[in-house]
Amino acid sequence: MSTPKRYTITAALPYTNGPVHIGHLAGVYVPADIYARFQRLQGKDVAFVCGSDEHGVPITIKAKKEGITPQQVVDKYHAIIKKSFEDFGITFDNYSRTSAKIHHDTASDFFEKLYKDGKFIEEVTEQLYDAEANQFLADRFIVGTCPKCGFEESYGDQCENCGTSHNATDLINPKSAITGATPTLKETKHWFLPLDQYEPWLKEWIVEGHKKDWKTNVYGQCKSWIDDGLRPRAVTRDLDWGIPVPAPGAEGKVLYVWFDAPIGYISSTKEWAKREGKDWEPYWKDEDTKLLHFIGKDNIVFHCIIFPSMLKADGSYILPNNVPANEFLNLEGNKISTSKNWAVWLHEYLEDFPNQQDVLRYALTANAPETKDNDFTWADFQARNNNELVAIFGNFINRVVVLTHKYYNGVVPAASDFSEVDEQTLKELQAYPAVIESSIERYRFREAQMELMNVARLGNKYLADEEPWKSIKTDEERTKTVMYVALQIASVLAVLSEPFLPFTSEKLKKMLNVSPSAVEGSLAWNDVSLKQELLPTGHTIGKGELLFSKIEDEQIQKQLDKLQASKAMNEAANRTITPQKDTCTFDDFTKLDMRVGTIIEAEKMPKAKKLLVLKVDTGIAIRTIVSGIAESFTAEEIIGKKVTVLVNLAPRALRGVDSEGMILMTETPDGKLVFVNPDTDGVDNGATIN
Ligand SMILES: [Zn+2]
């Protein structure tokens, strides 16, 4: 497309059955925000829209579980999610919700038009039904084996393992998620979008048309689905939570959540346009508009196949120019999981790292899962902050501001003759906007942010090489020139950092005493390449403050401890209790002679990983006992330990040593052995246990 007249940028509607975490931020919202901010800085006409996705089965399941209404569930999470986005500087022009009237009307009208134009197939088919719950089972109400990849916990509409979208009746061994029952089949009428009819067109549009410009992960998934052959998809459901189907004979049915959710982008745009006194239609219907969907890889099928087919069926809409979907972000080596609380929640992050939104934005972009799944670790987060933001970016700015105040009372000095290095440096700076732009326009945000940091590196190197703190004693004119150049670098950083580190950019602009972005007299993105001088001689800068602060080991440890606690909770929840053994008689029990004893010596059994050879005072005698506890204890730490000993166990030889008894042990959930030593203070060795 030639230069677009305007941009419609959508970010995946977050599902309102929980708060948002770093995976969402890294995969969708930070890249979308960088892109939107960047286009606005270029003076482009942008509509950046999003909203809460509030329909669908998981919300009704959550409501049932918590004993509240679905509306209460969505109200709660809509508020939390909306606030997190605001807190992290995600600059949506509008953040709506699919329970809003404007959305119900828009989605309803959309369906009705397609219905009237005869775009749906109306069909009575047999659908899965849970007789016990008296309910049809669709989407997440049903779990079974994916017909494509064999994953055993696939949902009725989509397999989260391979991303394939299918019909609930395709599942192998389906089970009701409500009662666990095997469903029966029952007839019901639904409306289907005949995707098979769109196959030739999708082939032309995606397989042939977007081979070069779409990301390979996105293109590859689409191509494989299209190659496999598409089938009609039901766009209605037998449910009571959602948008009622506006068709005769559709009582008790609602639109499928994945039919109504993407229409949410349109209704959010309408809501925004209405508020701003604009016309929404060019943002969705003018060929000169660039429509982009920022999503995670689990939503590719809906944004590349189903929603475009809906738009095509309507006929009056434009199609997405690109769908730059990201892969997944893992956390400390494991898949992020809401149900297992294996996540970093945005609202919790801000409690522990107040005003440090940019550090997280930075670390997530530096590690963004753009081409493959990536891992977020707290150690990397700390290193990105301490070694890059503090040591490079922050350090450079701090030196420039401090020295300008110290030498020139905060006034930008006049430069005299530029050296070759000065000329080169100023020229290099002017090239950065184009370099960063090129990466952003190809959706390579990691690369773009790295180039931004190269500006800070350039500044650091310039100061280190030119050493104004030395030349101030010998050459005042040279020092002025060096500080003049350094101040230009600082102002370039203030401008170019805005899409990536918006809070830092604002702070830095304040420090340099230039207007914040979008205010008259502020520095524009394009000024960097057009003007060599952003801060003129004689301009007074503001007071210095630290842009970034060091993150200490204790802060990181606290986060790791939190995750460890989640892990322990999950292990406890998943622990299987060994079933009780057959009953025994009192006589059976009294055959066991258990005594209190004390370990008096311990050493490792040579060449045996698990075994310790112990000498135990049982009160009766000093016994040798070979015990398989070496992986849980060192020999030294258990000497003097009170233990419970089964003293009349028939002796047996272990690796040539006669073991004359057994020490009673139990085990923690993660497999560490623990002595069974009831409160035996003041009890002598040899006391019997019964
Ligand atoms: Zn699968």
XYZ file of C-alpha atoms and ligand atoms in Angstrom:
691
model
C 0.000 0.000 0.000
C 1.227 3.515 -0.710
C 1.441 5.916 2.228
C -1.656 5.227 4.328
C -3.978 8.106 5.111
C -4.766 6.752 8.518
C -4.102 3.823 10.826
C -6.614 1.610 12.593
C -4.626 -0.330 15.165
C -6.367 -2.989 17.225
C -4.999 -4.907 20.196
C -6.536 -8.261 21.174
C -9.529 -7.785 23.456
C -8.438 -9.191 26.834
C -10.809 -11.786 28.211
C -12.407 -10.610 31.439
C -12.097 -13.706 33.600
C -8.859 -12.548 35.229
C -6.355 -9.660 35.394
C -3.632 -9.136 32.779
C -0.083 -10.411 33.164
C 3.334 -9.842 31.576
C 2.635 -12.370 28.828
C -0.248 -10.237 27.566
C 1.840 -7.086 27.823
C 4.834 -8.545 25.970
C 2.848 -10.323 23.298
C 0.267 -7.717 22.387
C -0.058 -4.446 24.238
C 3.496 -3.113 24.411
C 4.258 -3.745 20.712
C 0.867 -2.292 19.715
C 1.499 0.746 21.906
C 5.009 1.289 20.527
C 3.567 1.163 17.035
C 0.676 3.541 17.805
C 2.876 6.027 19.669
C 5.397 5.950 16.863
C 2.774 6.736 14.196
C 1.326 9.558 16.290
C 4.815 11.043 16.731
C 5.057 11.046 12.958
C 1.887 13.107 12.885
C -0.200 10.248 11.527
C -3.958 9.881 11.995
C -4.323 6.953 14.387
C -7.234 5.099 15.958
C -5.787 2.684 18.514
C -8.684 0.689 19.928
C -9.284 -2.131 22.344
C -11.799 -3.220 24.958
C -12.770 -6.040 27.290
C -14.109 -9.253 25.797
C -16.950 -10.045 28.158
C -18.936 -12.874 26.594
C -18.303 -16.566 26.197
C -18.335 -19.710 28.260
C -15.357 -19.196 30.632
C -17.061 -16.187 32.209
C -20.197 -18.186 32.951
C -18.059 -20.984 34.392
C -16.194 -18.511 36.611
C -19.469 -16.911 37.753
C -20.903 -20.311 38.681
C -17.766 -21.216 40.591
C -17.748 -17.965 42.569
C -21.519 -17.854 43.072
C -21.911 -14.452 41.399
C -23.442 -13.296 38.120
C -21.473 -13.143 34.865
C -22.017 -9.369 34.880
C -20.323 -9.150 38.294
C -17.371 -11.150 36.972
C -16.860 -8.869 33.972
C -17.390 -5.663 35.965
C -14.674 -6.698 38.386
C -12.035 -7.633 35.821
C -12.897 -4.905 33.320
C -11.991 -2.336 35.981
C -8.731 -4.078 36.948
C -7.622 -4.591 33.339
C -8.487 -1.061 32.247
C -6.480 0.374 35.139
C -3.453 -1.820 34.396
C -3.362 -0.548 30.827
C -3.567 3.048 31.983
C -0.873 2.450 34.578
C 1.503 1.029 31.990
C 0.976 3.888 29.570
C -0.851 1.896 26.902
C -2.332 4.772 24.909
C -5.597 3.373 23.592
C -7.682 6.059 21.964
C -10.601 4.060 23.244
C -11.000 1.163 25.626
C -14.500 -0.234 25.414
C -16.244 -3.434 26.483
C -18.378 -5.914 24.622
C -21.202 -5.714 27.137
C -21.712 -2.064 26.105
C -24.896 -1.236 24.219
C -22.997 0.187 21.262
C -21.317 -3.167 20.838
C -24.485 -5.228 21.208
C -26.089 -3.043 18.542
C -23.068 -3.168 16.219
C -22.623 -6.934 16.478
C -26.346 -7.531 16.142
C -26.523 -5.347 13.017
C -23.491 -7.082 11.573
C -25.128 -10.482 11.961
C -28.442 -9.253 10.647
C -26.931 -7.872 7.457
C -25.151 -11.140 6.729
C -28.330 -13.021 7.584
C -30.433 -10.924 5.195
C -27.822 -11.216 2.465
C -28.023 -14.988 2.768
C -24.419 -15.381 3.886
C -25.139 -18.031 6.535
C -26.191 -21.647 6.280
C -29.058 -22.386 8.645
C -28.932 -25.973 9.750
C -30.339 -28.323 12.350
C -27.500 -30.538 13.483
C -26.753 -32.826 16.357
C -24.694 -31.051 18.982
C -23.121 -32.314 22.174
C -25.518 -32.166 25.088
C -25.083 -32.726 28.813
C -28.361 -34.313 29.939
C -27.363 -34.027 33.599
C -26.740 -30.259 33.357
C -29.595 -29.887 30.884
C -27.374 -27.873 28.597
C -25.730 -27.897 25.178
C -21.966 -28.086 25.375
C -19.878 -25.813 23.220
C -16.435 -24.261 23.399
C -15.004 -24.515 26.911
C -17.937 -26.495 28.262
C -16.407 -29.456 26.520
C -12.949 -31.017 26.727
C -11.606 -33.837 24.610
C -8.765 -35.051 22.428
C -7.730 -32.768 19.562
C -8.335 -34.568 16.256
C -5.304 -32.838 14.779
C -2.516 -33.124 17.371
C -3.878 -35.592 19.936
C -3.700 -33.118 22.847
C -6.084 -34.547 25.452
C -7.401 -31.282 26.882
C -8.539 -29.492 23.763
C -11.602 -27.261 24.053
C -14.670 -27.557 21.868
C -13.779 -24.655 19.606
C -9.993 -24.578 19.687
C -6.995 -26.638 20.719
C -4.641 -24.557 22.824
C -1.797 -26.909 22.033
C -1.703 -26.677 18.239
C -3.922 -23.631 17.741
C -6.319 -25.471 15.434
C -9.896 -24.285 15.432
C -12.526 -27.018 15.167
C -16.136 -27.924 15.905
C -16.994 -29.495 19.261
C -18.287 -32.631 17.547
C -14.807 -33.192 16.069
C -13.320 -33.938 19.493
C -12.355 -37.501 20.325
C -13.640 -38.762 23.727
C -15.499 -35.548 24.618
C -16.348 -34.915 28.270
C -18.577 -32.267 29.780
C -16.581 -29.657 31.685
C -19.617 -29.063 33.887
C -20.408 -32.566 35.137
C -17.642 -34.697 33.640
C -20.328 -36.761 31.900
C -19.940 -38.168 28.410
C -22.248 -36.004 26.332
C -25.069 -37.245 24.192
C -26.121 -35.783 20.858
C -29.194 -33.603 20.580
C -30.628 -31.701 17.659
C -30.502 -27.930 17.603
C -30.563 -25.218 14.956
C -27.568 -22.999 14.297
C -26.197 -20.548 11.770
C -22.958 -21.392 10.059
C -20.469 -19.237 8.191
C -19.490 -21.406 5.209
C -15.718 -20.904 5.430
C -15.250 -23.484 2.687
C -16.772 -20.989 0.260
C -14.110 -18.423 1.233
C -11.239 -20.824 0.721
C -10.326 -19.816 -2.847
C -10.410 -16.166 -1.843
C -8.369 -16.758 1.347
C -5.826 -18.625 -0.728
C -5.433 -15.700 -3.035
C -5.464 -13.074 -0.303
C -3.135 -14.755 2.226
C -1.277 -17.648 0.623
C -0.416 -15.726 -2.504
C -0.886 -12.139 -1.351
C 0.882 -12.010 2.006
C 3.673 -14.519 1.661
C 6.331 -11.832 1.869
C 5.018 -9.252 4.302
C 3.362 -11.367 7.012
C 5.466 -12.913 9.770
C 6.444 -16.470 8.957
C 4.746 -17.884 12.059
C 1.454 -16.224 11.087
C 1.672 -17.042 7.412
C 2.661 -20.647 8.106
C -0.304 -21.301 10.408
C -2.769 -19.763 7.960
C -1.398 -21.676 5.029
C -1.564 -24.973 6.879
C -5.232 -24.444 7.826
C -6.179 -23.420 4.328
C -4.261 -26.367 2.875
C -6.123 -28.705 5.249
C -9.453 -27.439 3.916
C -11.905 -25.182 5.729
C -15.377 -26.184 6.869
C -18.510 -24.236 7.827
C -18.287 -22.820 11.359
C -21.247 -22.254 13.642
C -21.426 -18.605 14.692
C -24.253 -19.082 17.193
C -24.493 -20.945 20.477
C -27.115 -22.334 22.854
C -26.206 -20.152 25.810
C -27.805 -17.419 27.863
C -24.749 -15.121 28.245
C -23.968 -13.080 25.165
C -25.619 -11.169 22.351
C -29.023 -12.601 21.387
C -29.102 -13.884 17.818
C -31.269 -11.484 15.785
C -32.965 -14.075 13.604
C -36.385 -15.719 13.642
C -36.427 -18.927 15.646
C -33.259 -18.079 17.549
C -34.702 -17.708 21.035
C -32.249 -18.782 23.739
C -29.291 -18.530 21.380
C -26.443 -16.033 21.406
C -23.659 -15.112 18.985
C -20.512 -17.194 19.316
C -18.001 -15.130 21.341
C -15.483 -15.258 18.503
C -18.102 -13.876 16.164
C -18.881 -10.894 18.358
C -15.442 -10.140 19.895
C -13.600 -8.911 16.767
C -16.618 -6.757 15.916
C -15.669 -5.152 19.244
C -12.849 -3.378 17.407
C -15.446 -1.732 15.196
C -17.761 -0.759 18.043
C -14.817 0.616 20.036
C -13.867 2.750 17.028
C -17.478 3.955 16.773
C -17.533 4.850 20.465
C -14.305 6.829 20.076
C -15.416 8.613 16.894
C -18.696 9.613 18.488
C -16.899 11.112 21.467
C -14.364 12.925 19.275
C -16.925 14.148 16.766
C -15.369 12.101 13.951
C -16.703 9.751 11.321
C -15.802 6.144 12.166
C -16.379 4.704 8.725
C -13.151 5.729 6.937
C -11.230 3.907 9.706
C -12.878 0.654 8.607
C -14.010 1.206 5.064
C -11.522 3.435 3.263
C -8.921 1.582 1.211
C -6.279 4.128 2.245
C -6.559 3.028 5.881
C -3.956 0.629 7.212
C -5.742 -1.881 9.463
C -3.494 -3.843 11.826
C -4.374 -6.484 14.408
C -1.872 -6.996 17.246
C -2.536 -10.392 18.847
C -0.955 -13.465 20.416
C -0.474 -16.633 18.382
C -3.521 -18.347 19.906
C -5.770 -15.857 18.108
C -4.333 -16.168 14.615
C -7.131 -18.278 13.169
C -9.790 -15.834 14.325
C -8.012 -12.743 13.003
C -6.671 -14.144 9.755
C -9.374 -16.556 8.656
C -12.707 -16.089 10.431
C -12.932 -12.321 11.000
C -11.642 -11.434 7.498
C -14.204 -13.857 6.038
C -16.906 -12.043 8.032
C -15.656 -8.680 6.739
C -15.515 -10.061 3.226
C -19.054 -11.434 3.567
C -20.283 -7.987 4.537
C -18.433 -6.517 1.587
C -18.116 -2.923 2.794
C -15.052 -3.344 5.022
C -11.323 -3.241 4.397
C -9.143 -6.194 5.384
C -6.181 -6.221 7.743
C -2.952 -5.147 6.108
C -1.027 -7.202 8.623
C -1.533 -9.363 11.715
C 1.807 -9.247 13.522
C 1.075 -11.990 16.049
C 3.652 -12.851 18.662
C 4.514 -16.213 20.119
C 4.207 -16.875 23.872
C 6.245 -15.554 26.752
C 7.097 -18.121 29.411
C 8.005 -17.289 32.983
C 11.111 -18.759 34.623
C 11.017 -21.734 32.276
C 7.331 -22.580 32.657
C 4.237 -21.691 30.702
C 2.404 -18.720 32.231
C -0.763 -20.043 33.843
C -3.615 -18.115 35.391
C -5.073 -21.132 37.143
C -1.702 -22.101 38.626
C -0.946 -18.462 39.504
C 2.325 -18.834 37.599
C 2.370 -15.277 36.358
C 3.500 -11.752 37.083
C 0.285 -9.743 37.381
C 0.610 -6.152 36.287
C -1.214 -4.691 39.264
C 0.999 -6.695 41.633
C 4.180 -5.688 39.799
C 3.390 -2.028 40.415
C 2.957 -2.648 44.132
C 6.495 -4.039 44.299
C 8.077 -1.741 41.706
C 6.161 1.529 41.943
C 6.772 3.978 39.080
C 8.947 1.448 37.300
C 6.621 0.710 34.406
C 9.303 1.514 31.869
C 11.670 -1.072 33.309
C 9.104 -3.793 32.662
C 8.210 -2.398 29.239
C 11.906 -2.356 28.416
C 12.655 -5.883 29.663
C 9.596 -7.303 27.904
C 10.454 -5.662 24.588
C 14.101 -6.696 24.854
C 12.867 -10.256 25.281
C 9.744 -10.109 23.156
C 8.616 -13.468 21.745
C 8.587 -12.125 18.199
C 9.728 -15.195 16.333
C 9.612 -17.948 18.948
C 8.436 -18.552 22.502
C 10.692 -16.724 24.926
C 11.385 -16.823 28.629
C 11.050 -14.004 31.155
C 13.344 -14.394 34.130
C 13.691 -12.056 37.068
C 17.488 -12.271 36.752
C 17.263 -10.970 33.195
C 14.871 -8.234 34.300
C 17.347 -7.110 36.950
C 20.271 -7.224 34.520
C 18.378 -5.257 31.866
C 17.678 -2.574 34.425
C 21.023 -2.442 36.187
C 23.360 -3.035 33.237
C 21.456 -1.238 30.512
C 18.918 1.310 31.761
C 20.927 2.420 34.801
C 24.484 1.907 33.558
C 24.069 3.158 29.991
C 20.982 5.334 29.512
C 20.667 6.723 33.035
C 24.384 7.169 33.520
C 24.787 9.180 30.323
C 21.872 11.502 31.084
C 22.992 11.971 34.656
C 26.493 13.005 33.624
C 25.230 15.449 30.997
C 22.747 17.125 33.318
C 25.081 17.278 36.307
C 27.988 18.711 34.288
C 25.786 21.265 32.515
C 24.620 22.567 35.883
C 28.100 22.452 37.348
C 29.920 24.202 34.508
C 27.259 26.433 32.992
C 24.496 26.835 35.581
C 22.226 24.702 33.419
C 22.567 26.803 30.256
C 23.395 25.093 26.932
C 26.873 26.444 26.017
C 27.894 27.687 22.592
C 29.836 25.287 20.418
C 32.914 26.496 18.600
C 34.693 24.440 15.940
C 33.392 20.878 15.661
C 36.033 18.175 15.564
C 35.706 15.294 13.125
C 34.289 13.159 15.948
C 31.679 15.830 16.749
C 30.596 16.056 13.123
C 30.442 12.289 12.846
C 28.443 11.973 16.060
C 25.895 14.597 15.068
C 25.506 12.992 11.665
C 25.049 9.556 13.186
C 22.300 10.891 15.457
C 20.344 12.184 12.488
C 20.289 8.729 10.954
C 18.639 7.024 13.955
C 14.990 7.935 13.320
C 15.089 6.193 9.953
C 16.868 3.156 11.399
C 14.314 2.799 14.207
C 11.429 3.452 11.844
C 12.567 0.719 9.510
C 12.520 -1.810 12.369
C 9.149 -0.650 13.706
C 7.534 -0.784 10.270
C 8.651 -4.407 10.014
C 7.244 -5.127 13.503
C 10.722 -5.811 14.871
C 10.362 -4.032 18.159
C 13.304 -5.700 19.896
C 15.576 -4.525 17.160
C 14.058 -1.024 17.229
C 14.593 -0.723 20.977
C 18.147 -1.961 20.646
C 18.811 0.867 18.194
C 17.419 3.326 20.707
C 19.888 2.008 23.281
C 22.632 2.457 20.723
C 21.950 6.199 20.899
C 22.624 6.062 24.645
C 25.724 3.951 23.995
C 26.899 6.530 21.499
C 26.456 9.240 24.142
C 28.335 7.294 26.782
C 31.199 6.589 24.451
C 31.333 10.204 23.311
C 31.672 11.483 26.870
C 34.164 8.799 27.835
C 36.351 9.629 24.808
C 36.092 13.419 24.989
C 36.374 13.640 28.803
C 34.945 17.132 29.431
C 35.765 16.711 33.134
C 39.440 16.772 32.107
C 39.288 19.389 29.367
C 37.482 21.843 31.682
C 40.851 22.430 33.361
C 42.726 23.079 30.142
C 40.414 24.052 27.309
C 37.183 25.856 28.106
C 36.127 26.240 24.477
C 36.551 22.553 23.734
C 34.570 21.648 26.853
C 31.694 23.878 25.747
C 31.599 22.181 22.364
C 31.647 18.705 23.907
C 28.837 19.561 26.325
C 26.850 21.139 23.509
C 27.086 17.913 21.492
C 26.308 15.773 24.566
C 23.183 17.845 25.208
C 22.025 17.247 21.625
C 22.436 13.492 22.166
C 20.402 13.741 25.378
C 17.588 15.533 23.582
C 17.572 12.950 20.778
C 17.166 10.284 23.449
C 14.249 12.201 24.938
C 12.449 12.169 21.595
C 13.289 8.696 20.316
C 12.624 6.925 23.620
C 8.984 7.968 23.739
C 7.412 4.957 21.984
C 9.406 2.518 24.120
C 9.922 4.254 27.468
C 7.145 6.859 27.609
C 7.496 7.684 31.303
C 11.250 8.121 30.980
C 10.851 10.258 27.885
C 8.467 12.562 29.718
C 10.779 12.841 32.718
C 13.745 13.510 30.496
C 11.921 16.195 28.541
C 11.116 17.857 31.831
C 14.774 17.673 32.846
C 15.815 19.221 29.555
C 13.029 21.782 29.886
C 11.345 20.973 26.584
C 7.583 20.614 26.148
C 6.062 17.191 26.440
C 5.060 15.555 23.198
C 1.992 16.878 21.336
C 2.347 20.290 22.996
C 3.207 23.375 20.930
C 6.966 23.782 20.745
C 7.731 20.183 21.609
C 10.403 18.265 19.740
C 8.965 16.091 17.021
C 10.275 12.727 15.883
C 11.160 14.145 12.494
C 13.081 17.073 13.995
C 15.852 14.648 14.888
C 16.698 13.883 11.298
C 15.969 17.394 10.044
C 17.792 19.521 12.597
C 21.267 19.133 13.946
C 20.418 21.373 16.869
C 17.517 20.374 19.086
C 18.641 22.298 22.170
C 19.883 25.740 21.129
C 22.715 27.614 22.816
C 21.356 29.679 25.675
C 18.470 27.280 26.466
C 18.252 26.571 30.190
C 17.674 22.974 31.197
C 15.729 21.871 34.263
C 16.845 20.146 37.435
C 18.357 16.701 37.326
C 16.788 13.615 38.824
C 17.609 9.944 38.477
C 15.861 8.295 35.538
C 16.426 4.747 36.745
C 17.488 3.198 39.996
C 19.303 0.008 40.722
C 17.198 -3.056 41.486
C 18.639 -4.958 44.434
C 18.996 -8.712 44.843
C 16.485 -8.735 47.702
C 13.776 -7.299 45.436
C 14.399 -10.057 42.919
C 14.480 -12.725 45.613
C 11.073 -11.567 46.825
C 9.622 -12.166 43.356
C 11.234 -15.598 43.126
C 9.849 -16.459 46.554
C 6.391 -15.481 45.375
C 6.646 -17.861 42.441
C 8.010 -20.558 44.703
C 4.963 -20.134 46.944
C 2.654 -20.549 43.931
C 4.511 -23.688 42.998
C 4.179 -25.116 46.495
C 0.452 -24.302 46.522
C -0.018 -26.106 43.229
C 1.932 -29.094 44.380
C -0.167 -29.257 47.526
C -3.347 -28.990 45.450
C -2.182 -31.710 43.078
C -0.789 -34.036 45.720
C -2.249 -37.493 45.576
C -2.770 -39.037 48.966
C -1.778 -42.682 49.112
C -4.915 -44.770 49.773
C -5.276 -46.319 53.208
C -3.948 -49.859 53.597
C -6.024 -52.824 54.767
C -6.881 -52.793 58.456
C -4.579 -54.632 60.888
C -5.290 -56.066 64.342
C -3.936 -54.613 67.571
C -1.766 -57.712 67.839
C -0.294 -56.977 64.405
C 0.586 -53.497 65.614
C 2.155 -54.588 68.867
C 4.549 -56.802 66.914
C 6.330 -53.623 65.860
C 8.840 -52.447 68.483
C 9.458 -48.739 67.973
C 11.790 -46.760 70.221
C 13.128 -43.289 70.623
C 16.809 -43.172 69.676
C 19.605 -40.719 68.925
C 21.945 -40.691 65.937
C 25.456 -40.607 67.364
C 27.544 -41.195 64.253
C 26.916 -40.848 60.536
C 28.986 -41.301 57.415
C 28.432 -41.726 53.711
C 28.356 -45.227 52.319
C 31.156 -45.261 49.704
C 29.928 -45.352 46.101
C 26.259 -45.160 47.113
C 24.434 -41.939 46.274
C 21.520 -42.414 48.618
C 22.909 -44.265 51.608
C 24.241 -43.123 54.982
C 25.617 -45.541 57.567
C 24.409 -44.499 61.005
C 25.189 -45.505 64.576
C 22.048 -45.077 66.611
C 21.699 -45.283 70.386
C 18.373 -47.124 70.791
C 18.597 -47.419 74.556
C 18.854 -51.174 74.071
C 22.155 -51.061 72.233
C 24.139 -48.976 69.758
C 22.814 -50.195 66.429
C 24.237 -49.855 62.921
C 21.506 -48.720 60.543
C 21.876 -48.125 56.809
C 19.446 -45.432 55.774
C 18.560 -44.120 52.279
C 18.533 -40.453 53.244
C 21.812 -39.144 51.796
C 20.052 -37.040 49.149
C 18.162 -35.128 51.816
C 20.791 -34.766 54.553
C 24.530 -34.509 54.993
C 26.103 -36.833 57.529
C 27.215 -33.915 59.719
C 23.842 -32.255 60.094
C 22.044 -35.270 61.563
C 24.464 -36.223 64.315
C 22.690 -35.755 67.648
C 19.244 -35.957 66.024
C 16.422 -37.690 67.972
C 14.661 -40.230 65.753
C 12.065 -42.986 65.812
C 13.543 -46.445 65.229
C 11.886 -49.728 64.388
C 14.250 -51.905 66.426
C 12.910 -55.420 65.820
C 13.075 -55.377 62.016
C 15.002 -58.481 60.964
C 18.580 -57.381 60.165
C 19.579 -57.338 56.499
C 22.785 -56.641 54.646
C 22.978 -53.529 52.482
C 26.139 -53.294 50.382
C 27.882 -55.584 52.803
C 26.866 -53.712 55.950
C 24.336 -55.313 58.334
C 21.492 -52.895 58.989
C 19.889 -53.535 62.372
C 16.714 -51.488 62.294
C 14.885 -48.803 60.423
C 14.462 -45.075 60.974
C 10.940 -43.733 60.366
C 10.765 -41.009 57.735
C 8.178 -39.039 55.827
C 8.451 -36.735 52.804
C 7.606 -33.134 51.787
C 5.648 -32.507 48.549
C 8.853 -31.780 46.635
C 10.435 -35.047 47.728
C 12.672 -34.012 50.633
C 12.800 -36.593 53.434
C 11.925 -35.541 56.977
C 12.479 -37.428 60.242
C 9.416 -38.588 62.127
C 10.460 -37.445 65.549
C 7.523 -36.483 67.679
C 8.102 -34.090 70.528
C 10.607 -36.257 72.439
C 12.522 -33.648 74.432
C 13.248 -35.088 77.834
C 12.464 -38.621 76.692
C 15.293 -41.131 77.093
C 16.643 -43.293 74.336
C 14.881 -46.665 74.429
C 11.470 -45.294 75.423
C 8.838 -47.326 73.587
C 6.341 -45.866 71.157
C 2.831 -47.307 71.217
Zn -4.338 -29.727 18.755
